[in-house]
Coordinates of C-alpha atoms and ligand atoms in Angstrom, one line a residue:
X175 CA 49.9 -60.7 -73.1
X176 CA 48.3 -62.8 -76.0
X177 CA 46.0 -62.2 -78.5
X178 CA 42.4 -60.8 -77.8
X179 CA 39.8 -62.6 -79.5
X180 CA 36.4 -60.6 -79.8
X181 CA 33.8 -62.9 -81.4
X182 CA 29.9 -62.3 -82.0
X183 CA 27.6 -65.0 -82.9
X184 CA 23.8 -64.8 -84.7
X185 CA 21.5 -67.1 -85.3
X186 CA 21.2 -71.1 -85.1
X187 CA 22.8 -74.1 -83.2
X188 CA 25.1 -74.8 -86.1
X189 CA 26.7 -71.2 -85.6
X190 CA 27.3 -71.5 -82.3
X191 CA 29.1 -75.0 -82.7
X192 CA 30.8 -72.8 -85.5
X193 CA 31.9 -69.7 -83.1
X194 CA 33.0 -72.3 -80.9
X195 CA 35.2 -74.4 -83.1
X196 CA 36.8 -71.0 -84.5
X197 CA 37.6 -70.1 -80.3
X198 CA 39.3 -74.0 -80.5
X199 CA 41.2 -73.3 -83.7
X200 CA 42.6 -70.0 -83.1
X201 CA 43.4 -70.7 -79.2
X202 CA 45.5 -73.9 -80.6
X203 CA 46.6 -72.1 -83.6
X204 CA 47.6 -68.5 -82.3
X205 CA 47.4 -68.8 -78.4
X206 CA 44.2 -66.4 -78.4
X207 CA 42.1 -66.0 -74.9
X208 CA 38.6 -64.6 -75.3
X209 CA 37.4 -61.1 -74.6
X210 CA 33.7 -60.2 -74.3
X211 CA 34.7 -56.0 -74.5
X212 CA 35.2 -55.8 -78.4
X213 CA 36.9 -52.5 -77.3
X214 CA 40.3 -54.5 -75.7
X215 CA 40.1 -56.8 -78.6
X216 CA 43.1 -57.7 -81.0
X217 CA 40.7 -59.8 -83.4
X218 CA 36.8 -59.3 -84.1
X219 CA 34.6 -61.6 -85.4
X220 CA 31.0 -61.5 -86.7
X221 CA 29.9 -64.9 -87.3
X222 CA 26.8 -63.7 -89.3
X223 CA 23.2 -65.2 -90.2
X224 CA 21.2 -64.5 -93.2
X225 CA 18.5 -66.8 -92.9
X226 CA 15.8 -63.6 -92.7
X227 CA 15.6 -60.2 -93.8
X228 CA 17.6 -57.3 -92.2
X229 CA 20.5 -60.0 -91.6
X230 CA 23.0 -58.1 -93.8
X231 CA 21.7 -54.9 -92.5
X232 CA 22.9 -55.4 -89.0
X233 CA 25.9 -57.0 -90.0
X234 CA 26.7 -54.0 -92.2
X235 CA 25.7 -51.6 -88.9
X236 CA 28.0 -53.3 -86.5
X237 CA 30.7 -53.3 -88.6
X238 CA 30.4 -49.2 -88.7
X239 CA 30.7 -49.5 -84.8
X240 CA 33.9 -50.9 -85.8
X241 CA 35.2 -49.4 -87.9
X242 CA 35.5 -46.5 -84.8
X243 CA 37.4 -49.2 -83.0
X244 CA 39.6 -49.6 -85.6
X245 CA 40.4 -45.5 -86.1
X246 CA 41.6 -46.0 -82.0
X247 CA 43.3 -49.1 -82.9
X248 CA 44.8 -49.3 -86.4
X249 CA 46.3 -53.3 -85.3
X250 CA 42.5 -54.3 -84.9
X251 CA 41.5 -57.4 -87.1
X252 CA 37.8 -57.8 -88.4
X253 CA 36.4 -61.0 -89.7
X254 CA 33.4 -61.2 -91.4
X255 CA 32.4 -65.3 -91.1
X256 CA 28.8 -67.1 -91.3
X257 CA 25.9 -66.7 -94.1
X258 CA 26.2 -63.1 -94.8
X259 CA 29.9 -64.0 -95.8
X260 CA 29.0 -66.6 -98.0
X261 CA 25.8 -64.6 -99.5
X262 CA 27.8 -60.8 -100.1
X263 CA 31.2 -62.0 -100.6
X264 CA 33.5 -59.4 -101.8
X265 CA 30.4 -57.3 -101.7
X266 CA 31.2 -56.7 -97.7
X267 CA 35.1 -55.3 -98.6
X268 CA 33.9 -52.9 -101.4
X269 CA 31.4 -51.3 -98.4
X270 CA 33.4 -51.9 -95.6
X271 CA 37.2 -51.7 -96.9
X272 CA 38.4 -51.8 -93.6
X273 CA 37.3 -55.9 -92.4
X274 CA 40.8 -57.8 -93.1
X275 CA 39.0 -60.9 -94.1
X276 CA 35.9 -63.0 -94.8
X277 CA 35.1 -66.9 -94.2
X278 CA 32.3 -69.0 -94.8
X279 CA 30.7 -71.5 -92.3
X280 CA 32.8 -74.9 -94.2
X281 CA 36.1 -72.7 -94.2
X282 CA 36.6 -71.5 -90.3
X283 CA 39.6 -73.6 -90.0
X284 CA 41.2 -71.4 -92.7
X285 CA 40.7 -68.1 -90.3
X286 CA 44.6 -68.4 -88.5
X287 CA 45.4 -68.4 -92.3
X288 CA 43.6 -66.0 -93.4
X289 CA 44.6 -63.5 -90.6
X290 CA 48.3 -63.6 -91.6
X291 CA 47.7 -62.4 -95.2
X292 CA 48.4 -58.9 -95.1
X293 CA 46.5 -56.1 -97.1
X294 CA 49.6 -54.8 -98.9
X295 CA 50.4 -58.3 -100.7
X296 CA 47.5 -57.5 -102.9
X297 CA 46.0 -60.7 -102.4
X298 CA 42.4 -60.9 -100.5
X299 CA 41.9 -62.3 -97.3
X300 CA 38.6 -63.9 -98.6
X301 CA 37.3 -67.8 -98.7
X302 CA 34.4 -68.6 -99.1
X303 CA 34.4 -72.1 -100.7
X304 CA 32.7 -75.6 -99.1
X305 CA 35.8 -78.2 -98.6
X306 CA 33.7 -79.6 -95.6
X307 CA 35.4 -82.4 -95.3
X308 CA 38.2 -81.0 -95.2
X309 CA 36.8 -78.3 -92.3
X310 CA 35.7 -81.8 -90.4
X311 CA 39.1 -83.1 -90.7
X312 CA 40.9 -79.7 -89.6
X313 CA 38.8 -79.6 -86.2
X314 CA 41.0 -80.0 -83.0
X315 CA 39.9 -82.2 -80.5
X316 CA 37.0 -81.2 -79.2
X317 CA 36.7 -79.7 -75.6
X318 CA 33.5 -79.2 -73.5
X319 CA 32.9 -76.4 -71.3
X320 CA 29.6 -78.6 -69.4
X321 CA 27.6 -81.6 -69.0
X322 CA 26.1 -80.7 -72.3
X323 CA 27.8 -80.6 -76.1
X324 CA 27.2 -80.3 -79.2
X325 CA 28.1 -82.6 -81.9
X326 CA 28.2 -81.8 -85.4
X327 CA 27.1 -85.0 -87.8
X328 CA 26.4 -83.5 -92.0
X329 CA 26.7 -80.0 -92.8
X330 CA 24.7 -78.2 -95.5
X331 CA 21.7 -78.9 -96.8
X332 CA 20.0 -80.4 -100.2
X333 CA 16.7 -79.8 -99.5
X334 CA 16.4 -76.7 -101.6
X335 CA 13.0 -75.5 -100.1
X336 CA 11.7 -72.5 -101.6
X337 CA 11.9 -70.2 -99.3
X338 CA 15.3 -71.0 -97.7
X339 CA 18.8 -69.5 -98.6
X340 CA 20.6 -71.9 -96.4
X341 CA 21.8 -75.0 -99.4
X342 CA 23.3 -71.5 -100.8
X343 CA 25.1 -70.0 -98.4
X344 CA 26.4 -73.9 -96.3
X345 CA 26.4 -76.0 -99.4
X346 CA 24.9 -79.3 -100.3
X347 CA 24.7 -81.8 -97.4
X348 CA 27.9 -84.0 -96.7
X349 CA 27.9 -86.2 -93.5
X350 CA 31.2 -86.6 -91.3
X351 CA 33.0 -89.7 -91.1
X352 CA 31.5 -92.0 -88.7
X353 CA 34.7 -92.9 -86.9
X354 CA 35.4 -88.8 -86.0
X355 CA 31.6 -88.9 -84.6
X356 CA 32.2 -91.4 -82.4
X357 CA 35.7 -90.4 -81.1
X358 CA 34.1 -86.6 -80.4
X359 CA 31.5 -88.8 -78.6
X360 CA 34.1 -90.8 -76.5
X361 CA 36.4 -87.8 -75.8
X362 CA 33.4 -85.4 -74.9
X363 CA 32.2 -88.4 -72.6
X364 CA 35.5 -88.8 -71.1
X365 CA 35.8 -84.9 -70.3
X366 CA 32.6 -85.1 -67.9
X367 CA 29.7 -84.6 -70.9
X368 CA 26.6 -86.7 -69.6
X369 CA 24.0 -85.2 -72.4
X370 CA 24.6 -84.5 -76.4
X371 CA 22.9 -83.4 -79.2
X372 CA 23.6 -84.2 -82.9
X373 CA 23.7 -81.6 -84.7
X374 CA 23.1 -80.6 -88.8
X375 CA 20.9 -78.5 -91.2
X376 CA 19.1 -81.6 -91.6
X377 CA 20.6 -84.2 -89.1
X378 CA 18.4 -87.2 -90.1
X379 CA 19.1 -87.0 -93.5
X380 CA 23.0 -88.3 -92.4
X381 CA 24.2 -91.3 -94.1
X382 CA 27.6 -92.8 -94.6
X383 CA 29.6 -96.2 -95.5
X384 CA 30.6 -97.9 -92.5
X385 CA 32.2 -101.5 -92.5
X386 CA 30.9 -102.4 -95.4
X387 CA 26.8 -100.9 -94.5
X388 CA 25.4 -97.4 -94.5
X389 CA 24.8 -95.8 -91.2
X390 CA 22.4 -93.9 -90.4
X391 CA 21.1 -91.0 -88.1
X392 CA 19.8 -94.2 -85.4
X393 CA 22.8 -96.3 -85.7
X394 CA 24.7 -93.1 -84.5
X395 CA 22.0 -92.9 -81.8
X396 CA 22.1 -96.7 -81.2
X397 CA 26.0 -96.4 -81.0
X398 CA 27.0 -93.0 -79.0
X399 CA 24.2 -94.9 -76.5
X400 CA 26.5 -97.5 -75.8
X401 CA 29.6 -95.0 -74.8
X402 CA 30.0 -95.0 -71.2
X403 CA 29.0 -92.0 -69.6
X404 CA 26.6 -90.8 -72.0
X405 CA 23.0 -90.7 -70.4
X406 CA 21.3 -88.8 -72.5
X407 CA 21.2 -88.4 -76.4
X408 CA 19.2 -85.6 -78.5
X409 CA 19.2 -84.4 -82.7
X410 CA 18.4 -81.4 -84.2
X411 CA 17.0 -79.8 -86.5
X412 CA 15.3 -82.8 -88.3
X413 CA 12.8 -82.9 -91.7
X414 CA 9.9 -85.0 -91.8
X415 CA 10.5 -86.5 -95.1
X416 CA 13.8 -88.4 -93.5
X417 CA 12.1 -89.6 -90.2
X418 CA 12.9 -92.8 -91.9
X419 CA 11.4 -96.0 -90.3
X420 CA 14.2 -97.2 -88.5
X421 CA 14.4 -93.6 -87.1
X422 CA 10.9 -93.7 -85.4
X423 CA 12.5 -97.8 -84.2
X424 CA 15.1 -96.2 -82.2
X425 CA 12.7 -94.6 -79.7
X426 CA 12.0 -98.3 -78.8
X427 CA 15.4 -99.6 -78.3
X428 CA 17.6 -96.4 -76.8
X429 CA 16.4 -95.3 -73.4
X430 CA 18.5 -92.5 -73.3
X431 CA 17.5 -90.7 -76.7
X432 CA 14.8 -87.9 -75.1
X433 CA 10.9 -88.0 -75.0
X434 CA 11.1 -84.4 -77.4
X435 CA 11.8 -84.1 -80.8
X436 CA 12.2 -80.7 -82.9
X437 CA 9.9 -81.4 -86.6
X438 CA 10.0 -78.4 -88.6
X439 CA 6.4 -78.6 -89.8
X440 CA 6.5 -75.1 -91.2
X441 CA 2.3 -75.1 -92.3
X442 CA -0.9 -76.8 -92.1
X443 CA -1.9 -76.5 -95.4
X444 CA -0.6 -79.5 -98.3
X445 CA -0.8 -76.4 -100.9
X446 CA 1.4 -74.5 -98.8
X447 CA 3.7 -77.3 -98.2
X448 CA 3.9 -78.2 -101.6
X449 CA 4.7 -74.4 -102.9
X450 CA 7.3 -74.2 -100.1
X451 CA 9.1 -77.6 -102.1
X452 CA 8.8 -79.2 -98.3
X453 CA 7.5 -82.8 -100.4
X454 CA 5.6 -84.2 -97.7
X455 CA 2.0 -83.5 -96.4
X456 CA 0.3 -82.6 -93.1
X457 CA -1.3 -86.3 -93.0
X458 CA 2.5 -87.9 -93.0
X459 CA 3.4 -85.1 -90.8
X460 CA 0.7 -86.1 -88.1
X461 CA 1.4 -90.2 -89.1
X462 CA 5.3 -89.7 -88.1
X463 CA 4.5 -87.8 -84.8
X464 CA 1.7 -90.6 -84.0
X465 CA 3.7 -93.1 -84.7
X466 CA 6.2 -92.0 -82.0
X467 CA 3.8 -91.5 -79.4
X468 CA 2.6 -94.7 -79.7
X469 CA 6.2 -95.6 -78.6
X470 CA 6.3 -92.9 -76.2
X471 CA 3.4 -91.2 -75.2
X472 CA 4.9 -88.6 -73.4
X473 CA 6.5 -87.2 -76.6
X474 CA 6.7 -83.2 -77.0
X475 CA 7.0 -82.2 -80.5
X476 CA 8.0 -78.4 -81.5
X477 CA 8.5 -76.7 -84.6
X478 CA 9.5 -74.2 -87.0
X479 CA 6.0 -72.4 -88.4
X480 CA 6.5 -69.8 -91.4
X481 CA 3.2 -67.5 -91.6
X482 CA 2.4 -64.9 -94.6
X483 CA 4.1 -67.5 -96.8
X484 CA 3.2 -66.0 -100.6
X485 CA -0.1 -66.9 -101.5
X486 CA -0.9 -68.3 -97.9
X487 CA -4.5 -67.3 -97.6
X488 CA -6.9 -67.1 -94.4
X489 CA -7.8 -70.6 -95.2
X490 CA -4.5 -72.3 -95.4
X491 CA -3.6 -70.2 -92.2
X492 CA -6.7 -71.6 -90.8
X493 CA -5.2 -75.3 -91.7
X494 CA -2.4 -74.2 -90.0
X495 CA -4.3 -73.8 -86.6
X496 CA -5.9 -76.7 -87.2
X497 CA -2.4 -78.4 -86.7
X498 CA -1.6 -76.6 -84.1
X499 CA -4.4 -77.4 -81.6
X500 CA -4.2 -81.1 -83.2
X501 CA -0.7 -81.5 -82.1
X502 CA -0.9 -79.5 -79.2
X503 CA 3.1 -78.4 -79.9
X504 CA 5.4 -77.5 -77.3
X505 CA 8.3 -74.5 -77.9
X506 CA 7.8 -73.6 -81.0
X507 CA 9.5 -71.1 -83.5
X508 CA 7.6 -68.8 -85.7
X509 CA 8.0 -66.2 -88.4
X510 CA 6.9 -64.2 -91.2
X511 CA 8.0 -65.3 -94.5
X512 CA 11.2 -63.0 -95.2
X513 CA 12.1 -63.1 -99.4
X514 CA 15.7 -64.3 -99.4
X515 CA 17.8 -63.3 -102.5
X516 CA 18.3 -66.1 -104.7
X517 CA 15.7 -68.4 -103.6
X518 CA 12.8 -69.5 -106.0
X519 CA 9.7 -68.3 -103.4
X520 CA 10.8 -64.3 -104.3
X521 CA 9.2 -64.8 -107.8
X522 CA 5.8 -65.9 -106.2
X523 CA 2.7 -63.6 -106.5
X524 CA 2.5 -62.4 -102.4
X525 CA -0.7 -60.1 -102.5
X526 CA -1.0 -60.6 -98.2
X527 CA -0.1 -57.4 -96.9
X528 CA 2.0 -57.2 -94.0
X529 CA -0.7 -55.7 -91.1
X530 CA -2.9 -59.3 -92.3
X531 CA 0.5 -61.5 -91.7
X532 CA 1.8 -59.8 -88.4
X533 CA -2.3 -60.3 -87.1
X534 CA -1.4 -64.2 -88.2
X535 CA 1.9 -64.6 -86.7
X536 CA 0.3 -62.8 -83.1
X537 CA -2.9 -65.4 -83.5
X538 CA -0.6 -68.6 -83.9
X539 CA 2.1 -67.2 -81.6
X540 CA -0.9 -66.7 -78.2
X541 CA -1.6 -70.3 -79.1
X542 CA 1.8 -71.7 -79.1
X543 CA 2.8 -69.9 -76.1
X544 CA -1.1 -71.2 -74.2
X545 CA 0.5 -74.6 -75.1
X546 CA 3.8 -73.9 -73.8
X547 CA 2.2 -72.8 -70.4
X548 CA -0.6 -75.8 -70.4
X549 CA 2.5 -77.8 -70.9
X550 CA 5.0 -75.9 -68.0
X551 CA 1.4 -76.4 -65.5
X552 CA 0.6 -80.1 -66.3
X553 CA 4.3 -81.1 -65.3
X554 CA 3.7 -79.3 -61.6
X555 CA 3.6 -82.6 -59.5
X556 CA 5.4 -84.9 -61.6
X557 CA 8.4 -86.3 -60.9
X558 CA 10.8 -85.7 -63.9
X559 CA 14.5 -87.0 -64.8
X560 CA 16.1 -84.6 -65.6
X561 CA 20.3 -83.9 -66.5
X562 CA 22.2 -81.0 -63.7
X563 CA 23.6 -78.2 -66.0
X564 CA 24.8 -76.3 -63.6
X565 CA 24.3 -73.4 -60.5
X566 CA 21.1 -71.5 -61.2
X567 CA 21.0 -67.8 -62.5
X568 CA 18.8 -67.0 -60.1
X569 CA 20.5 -68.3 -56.7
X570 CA 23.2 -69.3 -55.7
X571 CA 21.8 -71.8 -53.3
X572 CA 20.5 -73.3 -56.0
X573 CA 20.8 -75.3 -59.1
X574 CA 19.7 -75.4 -62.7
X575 CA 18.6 -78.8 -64.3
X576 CA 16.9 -79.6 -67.4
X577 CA 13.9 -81.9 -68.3
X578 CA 13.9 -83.7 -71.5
X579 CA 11.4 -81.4 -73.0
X580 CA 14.1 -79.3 -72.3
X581 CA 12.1 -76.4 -69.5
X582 CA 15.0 -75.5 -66.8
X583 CA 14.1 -76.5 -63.4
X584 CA 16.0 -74.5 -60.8
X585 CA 16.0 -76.2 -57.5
X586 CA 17.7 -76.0 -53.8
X587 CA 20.8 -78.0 -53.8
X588 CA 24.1 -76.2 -52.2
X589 CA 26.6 -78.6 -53.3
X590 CA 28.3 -79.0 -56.9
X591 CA 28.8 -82.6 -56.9
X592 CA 25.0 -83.0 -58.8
X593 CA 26.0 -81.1 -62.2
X594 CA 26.4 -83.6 -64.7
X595 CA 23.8 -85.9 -63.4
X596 CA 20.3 -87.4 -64.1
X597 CA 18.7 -87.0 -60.6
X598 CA 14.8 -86.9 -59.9
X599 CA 12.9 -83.4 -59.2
X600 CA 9.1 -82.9 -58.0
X601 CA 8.1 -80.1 -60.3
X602 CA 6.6 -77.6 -57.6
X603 CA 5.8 -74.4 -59.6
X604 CA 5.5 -73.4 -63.4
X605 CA 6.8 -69.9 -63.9
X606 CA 6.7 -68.4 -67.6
X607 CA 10.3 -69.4 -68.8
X608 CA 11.9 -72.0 -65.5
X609 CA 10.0 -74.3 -63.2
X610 CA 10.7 -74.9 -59.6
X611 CA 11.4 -78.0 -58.2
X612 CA 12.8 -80.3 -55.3
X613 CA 15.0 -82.6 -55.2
X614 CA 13.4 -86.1 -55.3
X615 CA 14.7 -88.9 -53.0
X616 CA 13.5 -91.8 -52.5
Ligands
SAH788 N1 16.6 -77.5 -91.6 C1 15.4 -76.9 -91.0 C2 15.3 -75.5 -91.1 C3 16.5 -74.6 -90.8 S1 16.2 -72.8 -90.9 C4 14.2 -77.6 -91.6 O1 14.2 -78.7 -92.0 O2 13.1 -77.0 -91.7 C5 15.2 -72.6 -89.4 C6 13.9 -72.1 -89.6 O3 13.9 -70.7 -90.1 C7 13.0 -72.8 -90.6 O4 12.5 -74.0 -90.1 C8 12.0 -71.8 -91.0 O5 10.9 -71.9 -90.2 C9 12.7 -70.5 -90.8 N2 13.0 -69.9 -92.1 C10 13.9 -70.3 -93.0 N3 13.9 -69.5 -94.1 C11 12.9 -68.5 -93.9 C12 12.4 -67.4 -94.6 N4 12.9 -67.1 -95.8 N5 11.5 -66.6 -94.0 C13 11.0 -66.9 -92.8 N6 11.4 -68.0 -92.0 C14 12.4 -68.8 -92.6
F3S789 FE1 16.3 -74.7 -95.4 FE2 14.6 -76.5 -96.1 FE3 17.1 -77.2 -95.8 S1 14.3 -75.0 -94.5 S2 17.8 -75.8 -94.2 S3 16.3 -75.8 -97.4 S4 15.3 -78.4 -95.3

């Protein structure tokens, strides 16, 4: 029997890709097959976030779960990968002297390295460096488990906003060699994958040197659109300040890059934005999102919101509002501000107390989700195109397709030979988190 690989993932898009470039490493590396019982694991992994408060905290509770497992099982390896790695460090060996060893997000592809050393030789199992070019160029080939992948395009981020830990704990940005997008692409294609998403800390902010030009985020759009079998293109997460002109073009030329886009707007209020360091203002915020609609009206935006911000007072919350029922968003994602260690915002005067921002974050969160259900009942009728994922959870007489705002649509269909494809469905009912639909033939 081989190798056991137990590995848990929190937090964002960028992890998963992570946890799932880790499985491809180790299983070409060191012939692992995955386990979802930690308990008949040979290798445990916590591939950790720290992006809000309590992060380490859980992190440091699961690993006394198991450190039980490792009293049974003395062989056990525990990895400690992600944010929280990058952020504590050695911290996490002096507290827990039992994990074997600790990676960061840019140095996965060290992990069938790092297992081998052993604790007797002295020398710690830790890395927690940034060669991310070197992690891009150490990636096997990618393989696809669906209709739907990932692709990772920059790493990191230089944004440095005030609140955020994450240019800390990933780096600055880097982008990935153009030609190693677009072969992903083409082997991803060529495996069955009808739909992808970019992905990056701050995916339109990509640029690189390409035959003697810079290419950006819509070239790689413009590009991957031209790669048979590739029918529908997203990118996330995206900043407003780099939805760059020939960005908002694309939407024009590249029918298959989707009618939703992801604009962390974070608040409503320029005072706000300009404390957070986000160096843009609502008014360009609204001008970009116009300026798509006018392209395609159809457009759903969502976004990241951050309430209880320091010094975020009932006015600027009230700006905030305003945006939302301007903008009417779609699925959004909201918070209460969380002080990160490290990060510039924890030295700002915050005299809100916490009963004043939880009342915020329950006002703006009723409206999002009224938006969300407006949005889920005005699509009952409409035929939508929309990309088969696969057989639904709930039947199996039935299967599961997206839109391109991205709802699931379960509908009755008994045969397989739909999942990967764009077909038509009549939405027929909007429940809170699917629709229901019917097949739509012409
Ligand atoms: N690159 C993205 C953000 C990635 S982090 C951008 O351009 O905005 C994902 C979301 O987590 C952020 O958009 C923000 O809303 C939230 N977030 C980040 N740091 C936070 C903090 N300290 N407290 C509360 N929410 C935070
Ligand atoms: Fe964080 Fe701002 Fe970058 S939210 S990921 S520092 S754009």
């Amino acid at each position: 029997m081989g190798t056991k690989l137990y590995i848990k993932t929190f937090g964002c898009q960028m992890n998963e890709y992570d946890s799932d470039k880790t499985i491809d490493i180790l299983k070409e590396k060191k012939d692992v097959s995955i386990t979802d019982n930690p308990e008949e694991a040979d290798i445990v992994l916590l591939n950790t976030c720290s992006i809000r408060e309590k992060a380490e905290d859980k992190v440091y509770s699961d690993l006394g779960r198991l450190r039980k497992l490792k009293e049974k099982n003395p062989n056990l390896k525990i990895g400690v990968g992600g944010c929280v790695a990058t952020q504590e460090g050695e911290n996490i060996m002096k507290r827990a002297p039992y994990v074997d060893l600790i990676y960061g997000p840019q140095t996965l592809h060290k992990v069938p390295d790092l297992l081998e050393i052993k604790k007797e030789s002295g020398i710690k199992a830790i890395d927690i460096t940034f060669p991310i070019e070197e992690k891009f160029d150490s990636l096997p080939a990618p393989s696809s488990s669906g209709p739907s992948s990932f692709v990772s395009i920059m790493e990191g981020c230089s944004k440095y906003c005030s609140f955020c830990v994450v240019p800390y704990t990933r780096g600055e940005e880097v982008s990935r060699k153009p030609i190693q997008i677009f072969d992903e692409v083409a082997r991803l294609a060529e495996q069955g994958v009808s739909e992808i998403t970019f992905i990056g800390q701050n995916v339109n902010s990509y640029i690189m040197p390409f035959n003697g030009r810079l290419l950006r985020l819509s070239d790689l759009i413009e590009i991957a659109s031209h790669i048979d079998g590739i029918k529908r293109i997203r990118y996330t997460t995206s900043h407003p300040l780099d939805m760059t002109d020939d960005l908002i073009e694309v939407y024009k030329s590249v029918p298959q890059l989707v009618s939703q886009l992801h604009l962390p707007v974070q608040s409503g209020s320029n005072d706000i934005l300009k404390s957070m360091k986000r160096n843009y203002t609502v008014e360009l915020f609204i001008d970009i999102v116009e300026r798509i609609k006018n392209i395609r009206p159809e457009l759903r935006v969502s976004s990241d919101f951050i309430v209880g911000f320091p010094g975020e007072t009932n006015i600027d919350f009230k700006k905030t509002m305003e945006l939302v029922n301007y903008i009417k968003f779609d699925s959004s994602f909201s918070f209460i501000y969380s002080p990160r260690p490290g990060t510039p915002a924890t030295k700002l005067d915050d005299p809100t107390d916490m009963t004043e921002k939880k009342e915020r974050l329950k006002i703006l969160q009723s409206t999002l989700n009224r938006f969300h259900q407006n949005h889920s009942k005005s699509m009952i009728g409409n035929i939508e195109r929309c990309l088969v994922t696969g057989i639904s959870k709930k039947s199996p007489d039935q299967l599961q397709a997206r839109t391109e705002c991205n709802r699931v649509v379960n509908f009755d269909f008994n045969k397989m030979g739909l999942i990967g494809n764009i077909v038509d469905i009549k939405v027929e009912n909007a429940l809170a988190n699917s629709l229901l639909g019917s097949l739509h033939v012409i």
